[in-house]
PDB file of C-alpha atoms in Angstrom:
ATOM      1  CA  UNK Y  40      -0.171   9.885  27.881  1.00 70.00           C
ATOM      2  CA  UNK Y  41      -3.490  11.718  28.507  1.00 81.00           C
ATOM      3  CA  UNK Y  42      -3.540  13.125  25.171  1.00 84.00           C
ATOM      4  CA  UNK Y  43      -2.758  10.343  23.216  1.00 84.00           C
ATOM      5  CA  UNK Y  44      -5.767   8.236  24.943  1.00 86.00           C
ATOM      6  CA  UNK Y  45      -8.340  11.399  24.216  1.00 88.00           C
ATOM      7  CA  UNK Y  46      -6.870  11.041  20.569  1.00 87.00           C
ATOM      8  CA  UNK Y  47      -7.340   7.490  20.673  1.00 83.00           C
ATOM      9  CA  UNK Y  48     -11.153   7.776  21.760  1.00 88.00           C
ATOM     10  CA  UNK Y  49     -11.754  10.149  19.513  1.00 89.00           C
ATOM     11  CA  UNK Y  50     -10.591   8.205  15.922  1.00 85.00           C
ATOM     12  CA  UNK Y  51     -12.441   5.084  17.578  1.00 84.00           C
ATOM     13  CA  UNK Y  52     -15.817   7.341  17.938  1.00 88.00           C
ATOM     14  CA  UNK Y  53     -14.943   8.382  14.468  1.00 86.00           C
ATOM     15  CA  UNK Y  54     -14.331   4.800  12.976  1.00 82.00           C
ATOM     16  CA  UNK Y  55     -17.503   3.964  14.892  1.00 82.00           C
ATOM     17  CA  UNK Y  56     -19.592   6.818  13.352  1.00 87.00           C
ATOM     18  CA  UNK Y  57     -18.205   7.609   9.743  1.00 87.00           C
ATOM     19  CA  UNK Y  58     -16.328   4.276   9.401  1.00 84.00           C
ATOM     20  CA  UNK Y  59     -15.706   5.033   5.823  1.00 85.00           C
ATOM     21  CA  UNK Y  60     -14.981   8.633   5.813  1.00 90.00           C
ATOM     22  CA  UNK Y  61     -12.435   7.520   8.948  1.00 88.00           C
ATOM     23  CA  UNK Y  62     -10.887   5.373   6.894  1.00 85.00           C
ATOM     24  CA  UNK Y  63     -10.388   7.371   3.859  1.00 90.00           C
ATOM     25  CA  UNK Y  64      -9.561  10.555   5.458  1.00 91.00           C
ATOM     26  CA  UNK Y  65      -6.563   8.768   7.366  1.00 88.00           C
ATOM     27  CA  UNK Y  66      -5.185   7.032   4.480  1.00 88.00           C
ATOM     28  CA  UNK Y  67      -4.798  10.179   2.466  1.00 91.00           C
ATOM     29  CA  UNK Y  68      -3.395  11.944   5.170  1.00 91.00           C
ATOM     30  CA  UNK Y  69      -1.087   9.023   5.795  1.00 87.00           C
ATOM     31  CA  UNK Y  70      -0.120   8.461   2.300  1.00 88.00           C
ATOM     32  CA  UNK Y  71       0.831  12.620   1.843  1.00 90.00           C
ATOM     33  CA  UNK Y  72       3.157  11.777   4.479  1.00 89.00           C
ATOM     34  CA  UNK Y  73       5.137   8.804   3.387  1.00 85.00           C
ATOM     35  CA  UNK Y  74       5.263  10.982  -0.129  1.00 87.00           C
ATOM     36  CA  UNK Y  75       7.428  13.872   1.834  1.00 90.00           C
ATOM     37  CA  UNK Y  76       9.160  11.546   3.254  1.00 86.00           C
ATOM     38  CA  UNK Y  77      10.639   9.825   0.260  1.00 81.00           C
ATOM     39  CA  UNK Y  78      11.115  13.358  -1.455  1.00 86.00           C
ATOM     40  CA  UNK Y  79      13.363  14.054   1.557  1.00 87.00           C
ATOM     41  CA  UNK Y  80      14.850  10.449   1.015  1.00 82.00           C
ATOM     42  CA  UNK Y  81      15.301  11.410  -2.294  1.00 79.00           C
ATOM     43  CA  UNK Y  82      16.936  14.542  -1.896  1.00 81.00           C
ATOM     44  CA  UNK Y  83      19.156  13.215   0.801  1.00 81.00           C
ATOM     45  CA  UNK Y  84      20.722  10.338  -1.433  1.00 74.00           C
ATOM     46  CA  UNK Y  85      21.054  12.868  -4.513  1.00 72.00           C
ATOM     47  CA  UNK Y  86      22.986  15.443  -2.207  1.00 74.00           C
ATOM     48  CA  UNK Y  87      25.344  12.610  -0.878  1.00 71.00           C
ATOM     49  CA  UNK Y  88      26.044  10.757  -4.517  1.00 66.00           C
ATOM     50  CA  UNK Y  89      26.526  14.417  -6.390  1.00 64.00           C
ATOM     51  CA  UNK Y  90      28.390  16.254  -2.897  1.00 59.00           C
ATOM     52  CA  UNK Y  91      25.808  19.696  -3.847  1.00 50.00           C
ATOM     53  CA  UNK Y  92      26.720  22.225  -2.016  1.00 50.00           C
ATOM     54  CA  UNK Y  93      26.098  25.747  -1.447  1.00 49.00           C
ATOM     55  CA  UNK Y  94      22.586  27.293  -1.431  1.00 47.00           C
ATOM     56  CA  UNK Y  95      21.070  25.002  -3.726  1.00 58.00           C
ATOM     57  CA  UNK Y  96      20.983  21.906  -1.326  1.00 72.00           C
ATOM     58  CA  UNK Y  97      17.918  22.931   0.793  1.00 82.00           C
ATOM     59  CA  UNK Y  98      14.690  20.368   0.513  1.00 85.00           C
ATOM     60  CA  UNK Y  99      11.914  21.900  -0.633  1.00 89.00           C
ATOM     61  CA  UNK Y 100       8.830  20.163  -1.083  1.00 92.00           C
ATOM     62  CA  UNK Y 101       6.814  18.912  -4.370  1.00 92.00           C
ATOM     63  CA  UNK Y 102       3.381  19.764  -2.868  1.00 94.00           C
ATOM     64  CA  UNK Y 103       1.655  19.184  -5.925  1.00 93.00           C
ATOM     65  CA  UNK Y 104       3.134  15.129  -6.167  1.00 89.00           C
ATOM     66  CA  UNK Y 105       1.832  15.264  -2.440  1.00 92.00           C
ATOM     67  CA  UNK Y 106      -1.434  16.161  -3.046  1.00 95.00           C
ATOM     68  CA  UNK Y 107      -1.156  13.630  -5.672  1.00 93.00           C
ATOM     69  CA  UNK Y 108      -0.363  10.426  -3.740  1.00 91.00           C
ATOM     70  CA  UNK Y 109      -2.554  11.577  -0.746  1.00 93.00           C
ATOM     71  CA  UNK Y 110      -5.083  11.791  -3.195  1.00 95.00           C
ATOM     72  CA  UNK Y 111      -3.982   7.948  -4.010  1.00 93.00           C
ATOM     73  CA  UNK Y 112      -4.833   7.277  -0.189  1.00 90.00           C
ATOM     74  CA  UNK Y 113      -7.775   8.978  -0.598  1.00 92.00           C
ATOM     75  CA  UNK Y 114      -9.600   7.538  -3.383  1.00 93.00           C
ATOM     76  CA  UNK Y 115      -8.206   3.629  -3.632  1.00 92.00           C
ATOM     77  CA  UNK Y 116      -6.334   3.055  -0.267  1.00 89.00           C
ATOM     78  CA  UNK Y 117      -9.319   4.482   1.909  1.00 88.00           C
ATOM     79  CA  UNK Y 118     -12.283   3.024   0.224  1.00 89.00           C
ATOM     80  CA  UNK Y 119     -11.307  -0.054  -1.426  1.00 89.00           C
ATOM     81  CA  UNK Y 120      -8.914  -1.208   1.515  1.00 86.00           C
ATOM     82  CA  UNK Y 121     -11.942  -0.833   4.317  1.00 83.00           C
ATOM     83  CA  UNK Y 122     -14.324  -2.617   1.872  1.00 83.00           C
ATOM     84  CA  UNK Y 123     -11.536  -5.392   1.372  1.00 85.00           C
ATOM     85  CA  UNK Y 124     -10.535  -5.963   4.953  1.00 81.00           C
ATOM     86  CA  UNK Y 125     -13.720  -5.614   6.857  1.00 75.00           C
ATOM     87  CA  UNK Y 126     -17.013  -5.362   4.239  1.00 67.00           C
ATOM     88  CA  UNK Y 127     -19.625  -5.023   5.475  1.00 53.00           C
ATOM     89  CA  UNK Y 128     -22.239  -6.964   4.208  1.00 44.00           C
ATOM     90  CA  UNK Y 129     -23.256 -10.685   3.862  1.00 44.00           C
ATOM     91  CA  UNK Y 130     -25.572 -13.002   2.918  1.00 42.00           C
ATOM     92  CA  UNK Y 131     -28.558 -13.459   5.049  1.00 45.00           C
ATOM     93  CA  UNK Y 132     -32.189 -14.212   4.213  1.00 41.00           C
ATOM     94  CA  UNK Y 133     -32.078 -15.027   0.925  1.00 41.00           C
ATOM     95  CA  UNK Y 134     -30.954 -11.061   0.474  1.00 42.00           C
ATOM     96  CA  UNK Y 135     -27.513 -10.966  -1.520  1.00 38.00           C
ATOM     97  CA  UNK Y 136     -24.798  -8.218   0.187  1.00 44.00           C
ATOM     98  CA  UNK Y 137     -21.249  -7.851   0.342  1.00 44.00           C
ATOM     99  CA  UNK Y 138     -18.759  -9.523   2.231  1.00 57.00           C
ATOM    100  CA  UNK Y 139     -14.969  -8.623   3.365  1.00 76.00           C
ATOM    101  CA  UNK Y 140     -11.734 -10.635   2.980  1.00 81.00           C
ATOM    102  CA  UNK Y 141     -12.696 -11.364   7.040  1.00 81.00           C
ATOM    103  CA  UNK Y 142     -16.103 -12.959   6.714  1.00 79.00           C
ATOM    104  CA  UNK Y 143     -15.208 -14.345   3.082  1.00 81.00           C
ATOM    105  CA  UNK Y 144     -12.532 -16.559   4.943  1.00 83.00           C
ATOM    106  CA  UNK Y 145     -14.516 -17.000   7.898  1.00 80.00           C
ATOM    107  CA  UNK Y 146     -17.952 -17.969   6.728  1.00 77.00           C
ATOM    108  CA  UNK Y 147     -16.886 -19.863   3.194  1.00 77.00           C
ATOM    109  CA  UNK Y 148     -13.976 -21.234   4.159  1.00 80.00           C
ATOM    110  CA  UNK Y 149     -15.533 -22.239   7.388  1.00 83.00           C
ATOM    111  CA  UNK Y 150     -12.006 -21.553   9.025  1.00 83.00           C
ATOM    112  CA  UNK Y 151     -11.841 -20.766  13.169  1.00 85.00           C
ATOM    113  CA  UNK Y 152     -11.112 -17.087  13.348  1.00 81.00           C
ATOM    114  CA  UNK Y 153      -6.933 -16.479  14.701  1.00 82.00           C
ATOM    115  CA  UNK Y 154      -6.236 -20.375  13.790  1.00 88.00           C
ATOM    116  CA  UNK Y 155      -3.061 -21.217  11.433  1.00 90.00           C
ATOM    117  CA  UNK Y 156      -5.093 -21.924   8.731  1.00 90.00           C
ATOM    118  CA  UNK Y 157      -7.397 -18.814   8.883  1.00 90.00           C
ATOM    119  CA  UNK Y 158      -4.609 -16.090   8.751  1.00 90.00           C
ATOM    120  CA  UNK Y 159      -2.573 -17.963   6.247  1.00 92.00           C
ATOM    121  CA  UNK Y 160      -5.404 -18.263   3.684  1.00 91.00           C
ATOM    122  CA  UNK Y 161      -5.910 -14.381   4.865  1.00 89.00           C
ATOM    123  CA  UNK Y 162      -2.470 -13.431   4.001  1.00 92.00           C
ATOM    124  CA  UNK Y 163      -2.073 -15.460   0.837  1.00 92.00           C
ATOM    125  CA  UNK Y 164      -5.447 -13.651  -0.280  1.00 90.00           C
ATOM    126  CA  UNK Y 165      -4.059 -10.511   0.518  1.00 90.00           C
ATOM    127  CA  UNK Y 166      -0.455 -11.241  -0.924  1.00 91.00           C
ATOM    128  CA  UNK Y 167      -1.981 -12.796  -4.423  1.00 91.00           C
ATOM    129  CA  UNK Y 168      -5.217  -9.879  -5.100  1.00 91.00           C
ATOM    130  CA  UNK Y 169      -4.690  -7.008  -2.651  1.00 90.00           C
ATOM    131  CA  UNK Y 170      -1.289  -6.296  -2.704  1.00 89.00           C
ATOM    132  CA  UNK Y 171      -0.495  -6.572  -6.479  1.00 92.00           C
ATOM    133  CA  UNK Y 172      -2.998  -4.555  -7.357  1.00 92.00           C
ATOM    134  CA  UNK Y 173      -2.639  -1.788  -5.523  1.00 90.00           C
ATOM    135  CA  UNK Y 174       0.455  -1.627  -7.100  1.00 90.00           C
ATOM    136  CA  UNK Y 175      -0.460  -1.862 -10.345  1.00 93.00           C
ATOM    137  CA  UNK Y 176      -3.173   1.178  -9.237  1.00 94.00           C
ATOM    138  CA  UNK Y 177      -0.684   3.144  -7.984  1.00 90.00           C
ATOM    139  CA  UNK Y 178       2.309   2.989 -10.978  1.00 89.00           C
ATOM    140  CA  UNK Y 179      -0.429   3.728 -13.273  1.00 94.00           C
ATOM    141  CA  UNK Y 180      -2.415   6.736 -11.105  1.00 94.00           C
ATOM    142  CA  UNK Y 181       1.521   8.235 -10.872  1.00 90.00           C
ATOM    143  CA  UNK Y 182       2.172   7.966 -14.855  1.00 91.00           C
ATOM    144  CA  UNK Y 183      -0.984   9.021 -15.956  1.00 94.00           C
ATOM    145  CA  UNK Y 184      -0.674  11.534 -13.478  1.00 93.00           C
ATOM    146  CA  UNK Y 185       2.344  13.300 -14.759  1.00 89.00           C
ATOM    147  CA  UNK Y 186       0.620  13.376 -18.008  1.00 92.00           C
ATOM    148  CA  UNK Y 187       2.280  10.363 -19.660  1.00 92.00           C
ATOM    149  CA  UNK Y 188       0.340   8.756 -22.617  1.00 95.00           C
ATOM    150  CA  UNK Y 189      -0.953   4.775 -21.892  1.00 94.00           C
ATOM    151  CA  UNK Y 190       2.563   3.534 -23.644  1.00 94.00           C
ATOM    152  CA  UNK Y 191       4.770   5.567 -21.108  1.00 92.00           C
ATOM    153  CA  UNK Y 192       3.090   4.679 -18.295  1.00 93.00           C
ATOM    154  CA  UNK Y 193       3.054   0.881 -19.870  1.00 91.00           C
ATOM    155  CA  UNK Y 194       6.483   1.321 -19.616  1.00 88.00           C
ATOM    156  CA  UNK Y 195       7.021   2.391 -16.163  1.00 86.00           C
ATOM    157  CA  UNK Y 196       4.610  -0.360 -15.019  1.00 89.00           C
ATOM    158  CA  UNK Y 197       6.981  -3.016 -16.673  1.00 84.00           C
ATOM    159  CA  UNK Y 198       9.953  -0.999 -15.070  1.00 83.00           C
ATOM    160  CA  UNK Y 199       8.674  -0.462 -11.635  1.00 84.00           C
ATOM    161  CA  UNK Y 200       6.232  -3.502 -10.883  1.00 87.00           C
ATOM    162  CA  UNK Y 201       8.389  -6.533 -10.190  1.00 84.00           C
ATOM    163  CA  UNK Y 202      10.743  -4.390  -8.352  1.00 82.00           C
ATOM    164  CA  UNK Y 203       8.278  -3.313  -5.929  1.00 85.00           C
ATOM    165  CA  UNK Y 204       6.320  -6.740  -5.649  1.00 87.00           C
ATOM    166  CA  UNK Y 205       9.418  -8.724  -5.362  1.00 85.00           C
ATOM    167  CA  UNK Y 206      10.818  -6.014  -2.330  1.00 82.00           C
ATOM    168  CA  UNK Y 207       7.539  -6.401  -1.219  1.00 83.00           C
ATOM    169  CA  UNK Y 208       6.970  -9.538  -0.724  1.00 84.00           C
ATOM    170  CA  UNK Y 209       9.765 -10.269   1.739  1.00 84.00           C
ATOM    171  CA  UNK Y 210       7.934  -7.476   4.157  1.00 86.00           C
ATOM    172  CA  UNK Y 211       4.343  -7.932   3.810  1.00 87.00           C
ATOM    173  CA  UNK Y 212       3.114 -11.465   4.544  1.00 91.00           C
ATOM    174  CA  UNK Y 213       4.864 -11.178   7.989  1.00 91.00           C
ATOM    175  CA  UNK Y 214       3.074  -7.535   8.869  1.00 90.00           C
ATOM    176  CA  UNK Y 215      -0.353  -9.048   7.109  1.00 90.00           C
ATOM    177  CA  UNK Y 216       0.480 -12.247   9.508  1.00 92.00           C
ATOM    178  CA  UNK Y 217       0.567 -10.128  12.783  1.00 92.00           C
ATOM    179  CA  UNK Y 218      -2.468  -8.083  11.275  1.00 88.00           C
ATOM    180  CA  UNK Y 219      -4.754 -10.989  10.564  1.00 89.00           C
ATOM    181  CA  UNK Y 220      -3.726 -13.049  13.938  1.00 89.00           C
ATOM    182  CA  UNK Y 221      -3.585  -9.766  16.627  1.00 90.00           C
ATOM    183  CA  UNK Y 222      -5.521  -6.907  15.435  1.00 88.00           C
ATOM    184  CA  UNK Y 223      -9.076  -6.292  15.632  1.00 85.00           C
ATOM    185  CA  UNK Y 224     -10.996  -6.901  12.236  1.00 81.00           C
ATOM    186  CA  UNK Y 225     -12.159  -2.805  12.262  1.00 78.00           C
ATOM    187  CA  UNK Y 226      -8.324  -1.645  12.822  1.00 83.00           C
ATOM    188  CA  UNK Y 227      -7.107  -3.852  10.170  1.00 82.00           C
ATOM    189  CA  UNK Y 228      -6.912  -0.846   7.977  1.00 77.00           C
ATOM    190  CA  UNK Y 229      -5.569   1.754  10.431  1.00 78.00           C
ATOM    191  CA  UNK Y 230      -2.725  -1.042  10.849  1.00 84.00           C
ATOM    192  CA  UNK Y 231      -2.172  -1.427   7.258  1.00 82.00           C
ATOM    193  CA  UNK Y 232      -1.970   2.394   6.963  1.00 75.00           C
ATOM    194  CA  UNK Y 233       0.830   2.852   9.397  1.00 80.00           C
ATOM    195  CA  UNK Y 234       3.003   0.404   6.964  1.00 82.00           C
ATOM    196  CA  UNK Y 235       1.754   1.952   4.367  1.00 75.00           C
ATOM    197  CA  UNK Y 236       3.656   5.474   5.800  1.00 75.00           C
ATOM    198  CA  UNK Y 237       6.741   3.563   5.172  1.00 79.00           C
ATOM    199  CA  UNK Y 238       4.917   1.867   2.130  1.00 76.00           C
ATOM    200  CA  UNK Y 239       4.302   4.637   0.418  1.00 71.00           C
ATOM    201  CA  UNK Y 240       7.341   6.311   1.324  1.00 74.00           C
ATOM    202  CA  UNK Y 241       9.582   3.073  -0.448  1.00 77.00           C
ATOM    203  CA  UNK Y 242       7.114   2.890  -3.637  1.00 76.00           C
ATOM    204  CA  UNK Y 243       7.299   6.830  -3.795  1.00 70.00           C
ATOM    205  CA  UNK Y 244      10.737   6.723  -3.753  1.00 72.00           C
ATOM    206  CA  UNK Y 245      11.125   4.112  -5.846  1.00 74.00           C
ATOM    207  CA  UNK Y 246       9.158   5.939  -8.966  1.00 71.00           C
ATOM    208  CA  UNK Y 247      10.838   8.611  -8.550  1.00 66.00           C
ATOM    209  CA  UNK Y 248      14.431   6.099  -8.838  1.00 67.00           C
ATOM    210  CA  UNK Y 249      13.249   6.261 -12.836  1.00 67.00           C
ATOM    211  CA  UNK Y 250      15.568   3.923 -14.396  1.00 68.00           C
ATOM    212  CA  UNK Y 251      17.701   3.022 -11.916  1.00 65.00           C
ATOM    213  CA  UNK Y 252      20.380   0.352 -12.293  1.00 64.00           C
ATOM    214  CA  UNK Y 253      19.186  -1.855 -10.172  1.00 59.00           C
ATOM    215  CA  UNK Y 254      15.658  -1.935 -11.451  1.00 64.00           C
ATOM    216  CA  UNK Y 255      17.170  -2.871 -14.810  1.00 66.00           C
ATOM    217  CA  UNK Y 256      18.652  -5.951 -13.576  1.00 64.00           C
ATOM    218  CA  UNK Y 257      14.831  -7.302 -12.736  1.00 64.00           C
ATOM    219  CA  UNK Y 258      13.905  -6.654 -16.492  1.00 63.00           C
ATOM    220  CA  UNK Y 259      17.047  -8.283 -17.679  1.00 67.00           C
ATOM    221  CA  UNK Y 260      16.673 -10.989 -15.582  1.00 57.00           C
ATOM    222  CA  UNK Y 261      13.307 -11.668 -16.861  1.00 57.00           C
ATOM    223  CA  UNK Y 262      14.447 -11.135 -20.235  1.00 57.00           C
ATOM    224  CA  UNK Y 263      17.056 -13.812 -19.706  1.00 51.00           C
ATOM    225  CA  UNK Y 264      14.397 -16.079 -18.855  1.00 54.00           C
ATOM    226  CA  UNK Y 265      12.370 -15.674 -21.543  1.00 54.00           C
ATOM    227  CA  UNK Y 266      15.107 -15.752 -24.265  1.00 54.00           C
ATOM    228  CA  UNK Y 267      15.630 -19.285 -22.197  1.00 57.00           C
ATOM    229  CA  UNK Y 268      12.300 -20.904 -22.531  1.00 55.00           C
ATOM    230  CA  UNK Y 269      12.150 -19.649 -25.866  1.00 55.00           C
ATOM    231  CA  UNK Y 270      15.245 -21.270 -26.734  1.00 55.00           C
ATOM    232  CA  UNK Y 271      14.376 -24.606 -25.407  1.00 54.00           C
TER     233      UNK Y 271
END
């Protein structure tokens, strides 16, 4: 499609240009999406379990919780996901400047770029820093965002944190695996960012689940654990 290519061209001149700005622009804007989308996920499951009917049953959207998570995309996603998949800066000449996850693996590691070895020590990276922190970020942004005091939003950490990096976990390695073998260092992010539609529709919806049955079961079952090793 002709359009599609011009589009194409022009995010690459963009990325090329104002990589930064590129990459922080389309993350909000990406982010604001998956939010609407898990409002209307949201909406949908309520009107099915509760049969509403009648005039009250017609989506309307929270504009203010999407300008909220775009602005999520914005501020971490965008900046701190280009700086953590492709950097930017190195050492050279004695001069001391940063490095992504990319050259970090590359040129420390000495591992060959696309080998087993390189995109597994890439994903596990990813999996063990990236990816729980950006939850933790994002719980926390939400609840202090709402206007919840550092206790409540404590609280929905512990409630919503495992759930999400345990769901999680199952999904990402094999997207970060295709990522980190496939896709060109520079559209690492853009790639990540397309998940992260879906990504941030799940995590969206699953705030806004509150204290949902089966969240409870992953503090219980971590309760039961501890009351075991405390017991032994």
């Amino acid at each position: 499609d002709v359009t599609m290519m011009r589009m194409w061209r022009w995010y690459q001149n963009c990325l090329a240009v104002h990589p930064v700005k590129t990459q922080v622009i389309s993350s909000g804007i990406l982010w604001g999406v998956g939010d609407i989308t898990a409002q209307y996920i949201t909406h949908s499951t309520a009107k099915r379990r509760l049969r509403i009917s009648g005039g009250n049953d017609k989506f309307k959207i929270d504009w203010k919780r999407v300008a909220i998570t775009s602005a999520f995309g914005f501020g971490f996603v965008g900046p701190v996901g280009h700086f953590w998949y492709e950097g930017g800066l190195s050492i050279q000449d004695n001069i001391c400047r940063y490095e992504g996850l990319d050259r970090f693996i590359r040129l420390r590691l000495q591992l060959q770029p696309k080998s087993f070895r390189f995109v597994g020590a890439k994903v596990a990276a990813d999996g063990i820093i990236f990816g729980p922190l950006d939850l933790l970020v994002f719980f926390s942004y939400m609840g202090f965002s709402a206007g919840k005091n550092v206790d409540q939003v404590k609280e929905d950490v512990k409630r919503d944190f495992l759930p999400a990096l345990v769901l999680e976990g199952g999904v990402w390695p094999a997207v970060q695996a295709i990522n980190f073998r496939y896709v060109p260092v520079r559209y690492q992010l853009l790639y990540v960012n397309f998940f992260c539609l879906l990504d941030s529709a799940f995590l969206s919806w699953l705030e806004q689940q509150k204290d949902a049955a089966w969240k409870r079961w992953f503090t219980s079952f971590l309760s039961l654990k501890e009351e075991k090793s405390e017991g032994r």
